[in-house]
Coordinates of C-alpha atoms in Angstrom, one line a residue:
M1 CA 12.5 26.7 6.1
R2 CA 10.7 23.5 7.2
W3 CA 11.5 21.6 4.0
Q4 CA 15.2 22.5 4.4
K5 CA 15.2 20.9 7.9
K6 CA 13.6 17.7 6.5
W7 CA 16.1 17.5 3.7
F8 CA 19.0 18.0 6.1
V9 CA 17.7 15.3 8.4
A10 CA 17.1 12.9 5.5
C11 CA 20.7 13.5 4.2
L12 CA 22.2 13.1 7.6
L13 CA 20.3 9.9 8.2
T14 CA 21.3 8.5 4.8
I15 CA 25.0 9.4 5.4
G16 CA 24.8 7.8 8.8
V17 CA 23.2 4.5 7.5
I18 CA 25.7 4.3 4.7
G19 CA 28.6 4.9 7.1
M20 CA 27.4 2.3 9.6
V21 CA 27.0 -0.3 6.7
Q22 CA 30.6 0.5 5.6
I23 CA 32.0 0.2 9.1
E24 CA 30.2 -3.2 9.6
E25 CA 31.3 -4.6 6.3
R26 CA 34.9 -3.2 6.5
D27 CA 36.5 -6.6 7.3
G28 CA 34.3 -8.7 5.0
G29 CA 31.5 -9.1 7.6
N30 CA 27.8 -8.9 7.0
S31 CA 25.9 -5.8 7.9
Q32 CA 22.7 -6.2 9.9
I33 CA 21.7 -2.7 8.8
R34 CA 22.0 -3.6 5.1
S35 CA 19.8 -6.6 5.6
L36 CA 17.3 -4.5 7.5
F37 CA 16.9 -2.1 4.6
E38 CA 16.9 -4.8 1.9
E39 CA 13.7 -6.5 3.2
G40 CA 10.5 -5.4 1.6
K41 CA 8.4 -5.0 4.7
D42 CA 10.9 -2.7 6.3
I43 CA 11.3 -0.6 3.2
Q44 CA 7.5 -0.2 3.0
Y45 CA 7.3 0.9 6.6
A46 CA 10.2 3.4 6.2
R47 CA 8.5 4.7 3.0
K48 CA 5.2 5.2 4.8
M49 CA 6.9 6.9 7.7
I50 CA 8.9 9.3 5.4
M51 CA 5.8 10.0 3.3
S52 CA 3.9 10.9 6.5
L53 CA 6.7 13.3 7.4
M54 CA 6.7 14.9 4.0
T55 CA 2.9 15.4 3.8
D56 CA 2.5 16.5 7.4
E57 CA 0.3 13.4 8.1
K58 CA 0.9 11.4 11.2
L59 CA 1.1 7.6 11.1
E60 CA -2.0 6.6 13.0
E61 CA -1.9 3.9 15.6
V62 CA -2.5 0.5 14.0
I63 CA -5.2 -1.5 15.7
P64 CA -4.9 -5.2 14.8
V65 CA -8.2 -6.6 13.4
S66 CA -9.3 -9.7 11.7
A67 CA -12.3 -10.6 9.5
S68 CA -13.3 -13.5 7.3
V69 CA -13.9 -11.8 4.0
H70 CA -14.0 -12.1 0.2
P71 CA -11.2 -14.5 -1.1
S72 CA -9.5 -11.5 -2.6
M73 CA -9.1 -9.9 0.8
K74 CA -8.6 -13.0 3.0
T75 CA -7.9 -12.3 6.6
Y76 CA -6.0 -9.1 7.2
E77 CA -3.7 -8.3 10.0
S78 CA -4.3 -4.6 10.4
M79 CA -5.8 -1.6 8.6
Q80 CA -4.9 2.0 8.8
P81 CA -5.9 5.2 6.8
Y82 CA -3.6 6.2 4.0
Q83 CA -4.2 8.9 1.4
D84 CA -7.9 8.6 0.4
G85 CA -8.1 4.9 1.3
V86 CA -6.6 2.4 3.6
L87 CA -3.5 0.3 3.9
V88 CA -4.4 -3.3 4.6
S89 CA -1.6 -5.5 6.0
Y90 CA -1.3 -9.2 5.2
T91 CA 1.0 -11.9 6.6
S92 CA 0.5 -14.3 3.7
P93 CA 0.3 -13.8 -0.1
V94 CA -3.1 -12.7 -1.4
Q95 CA -4.8 -13.2 -4.8
V96 CA -7.0 -10.3 -5.6
V97 CA -10.1 -11.2 -7.6
A98 CA -12.8 -9.0 -9.2
R99 CA -15.7 -8.4 -6.9
E100 CA -18.0 -8.3 -9.9
D101 CA -18.0 -7.6 -13.6
G102 CA -16.0 -4.5 -14.5
L103 CA -13.4 -2.7 -16.6
I104 CA -9.8 -2.2 -15.7
L105 CA -9.1 1.6 -16.2
F106 CA -5.5 1.8 -15.1
T107 CA -2.5 -0.5 -14.4
G108 CA 0.9 1.1 -13.7
Q109 CA 3.2 2.6 -11.2
T110 CA 2.3 5.7 -9.1
K111 CA 4.5 7.7 -6.7
Q112 CA 2.1 7.2 -3.7
T113 CA 0.9 3.6 -4.2
G114 CA 3.6 1.8 -6.2
K115 CA 2.2 -0.8 -8.6
T116 CA -1.4 0.2 -8.9
M117 CA -4.6 -1.1 -10.6
T118 CA -7.9 0.8 -10.9
I119 CA -11.2 -1.0 -11.8
L120 CA -14.6 0.4 -12.6
Y121 CA -17.2 -2.1 -11.5
D122 CA -20.6 -2.4 -13.1
S123 CA -22.2 -1.2 -9.8
G124 CA -20.5 2.2 -10.5
E125 CA -17.8 1.8 -7.8
T126 CA -14.2 2.6 -8.8
V127 CA -11.7 0.6 -6.7
T128 CA -8.0 1.2 -6.7
Y129 CA -5.6 -1.4 -5.4
G130 CA -2.0 -0.3 -4.7
F131 CA 1.3 -1.8 -3.6
I132 CA 0.4 -5.0 -5.5
E133 CA 3.1 -7.4 -6.8
S134 CA 1.8 -8.3 -10.3
F135 CA -1.2 -7.6 -12.6
S136 CA -3.1 -10.3 -14.5
H137 CA -4.6 -7.9 -17.1
L138 CA -3.9 -4.8 -19.1
P139 CA -5.8 -1.5 -19.0
Y140 CA -9.2 -1.4 -20.8
T141 CA -9.7 -5.1 -20.3
A142 CA -13.1 -6.5 -19.1
V143 CA -13.0 -8.7 -16.0
A144 CA -15.6 -11.1 -14.7
T145 CA -16.7 -11.8 -11.2
N146 CA -14.1 -13.7 -9.2
E147 CA -11.5 -13.5 -12.0
L148 CA -7.9 -13.1 -10.8
I149 CA -6.7 -9.6 -11.4
A150 CA -3.6 -9.2 -9.2
E151 CA -1.4 -10.7 -6.6
V152 CA 0.0 -9.2 -3.4
Q153 CA 2.9 -10.5 -1.4
P154 CA 3.0 -10.4 2.4
G155 CA 3.0 -6.8 3.5
S156 CA 0.6 -4.0 2.8
M157 CA -2.0 -3.3 0.0
Y158 CA -3.6 0.0 -0.6
V159 CA -7.4 0.0 -1.2
R160 CA -9.5 3.0 -2.2
V161 CA -13.2 2.9 -3.1
E162 CA -15.0 5.7 -4.9
R163 CA -18.8 5.6 -4.9
D164 CA -20.9 8.4 -6.4
G165 CA -17.9 10.7 -6.7
Q166 CA -16.9 10.4 -3.0
Y167 CA -14.1 8.3 -1.5
L168 CA -15.4 5.9 1.2
E169 CA -14.1 6.7 4.7
P170 CA -11.8 4.2 6.4
S171 CA -14.5 3.1 8.8
T172 CA -16.8 2.5 5.8
L173 CA -14.1 0.6 4.0
T174 CA -13.9 -1.9 6.8
E175 CA -17.6 -2.6 6.3
W176 CA -17.1 -2.7 2.5
I177 CA -14.4 -5.3 2.8
S178 CA -16.5 -7.3 5.3
D179 CA -19.6 -7.2 3.2
A180 CA -17.9 -8.4 0.1
V181 CA -19.6 -11.8 0.5
K182 CA -23.0 -12.1 2.0

């Protein structure tokens, strides 16, 4: 019964948004609602909110933080738990570089994290980067330390680190990102 309510609310919301856009654009005017939903950052937030409703997860309060870190991570605006990793928010474009030598295991599109890349580093860590804009390599390609592997536009990037068969906790991921350069 709960999924039926969710679908009903989603359909009602969609019809309402489409109706408001049509009313605003009826006489050739511009719709502020349309521009709201066409911007990438708003769509990502709406997607995260809807996914949290569908998976019975609550969006946790975002606490702004900042750290001077590895060039691939730069300074992030905020970090919050998502799936088995974290969503790291940026206000400027980011070039993601390899932390160390490794092998790209996966590049592609996933339902939960959009454009995604997974790398197995020589240390044994498997790192997944999601919501990235573009890849620089294909799967099963070797990468060297500090080699450009992906680019991220302002918004959010998903990061998940697997070490010894266990995903690092969000609090540990904060340290992982901060300890990227010693």
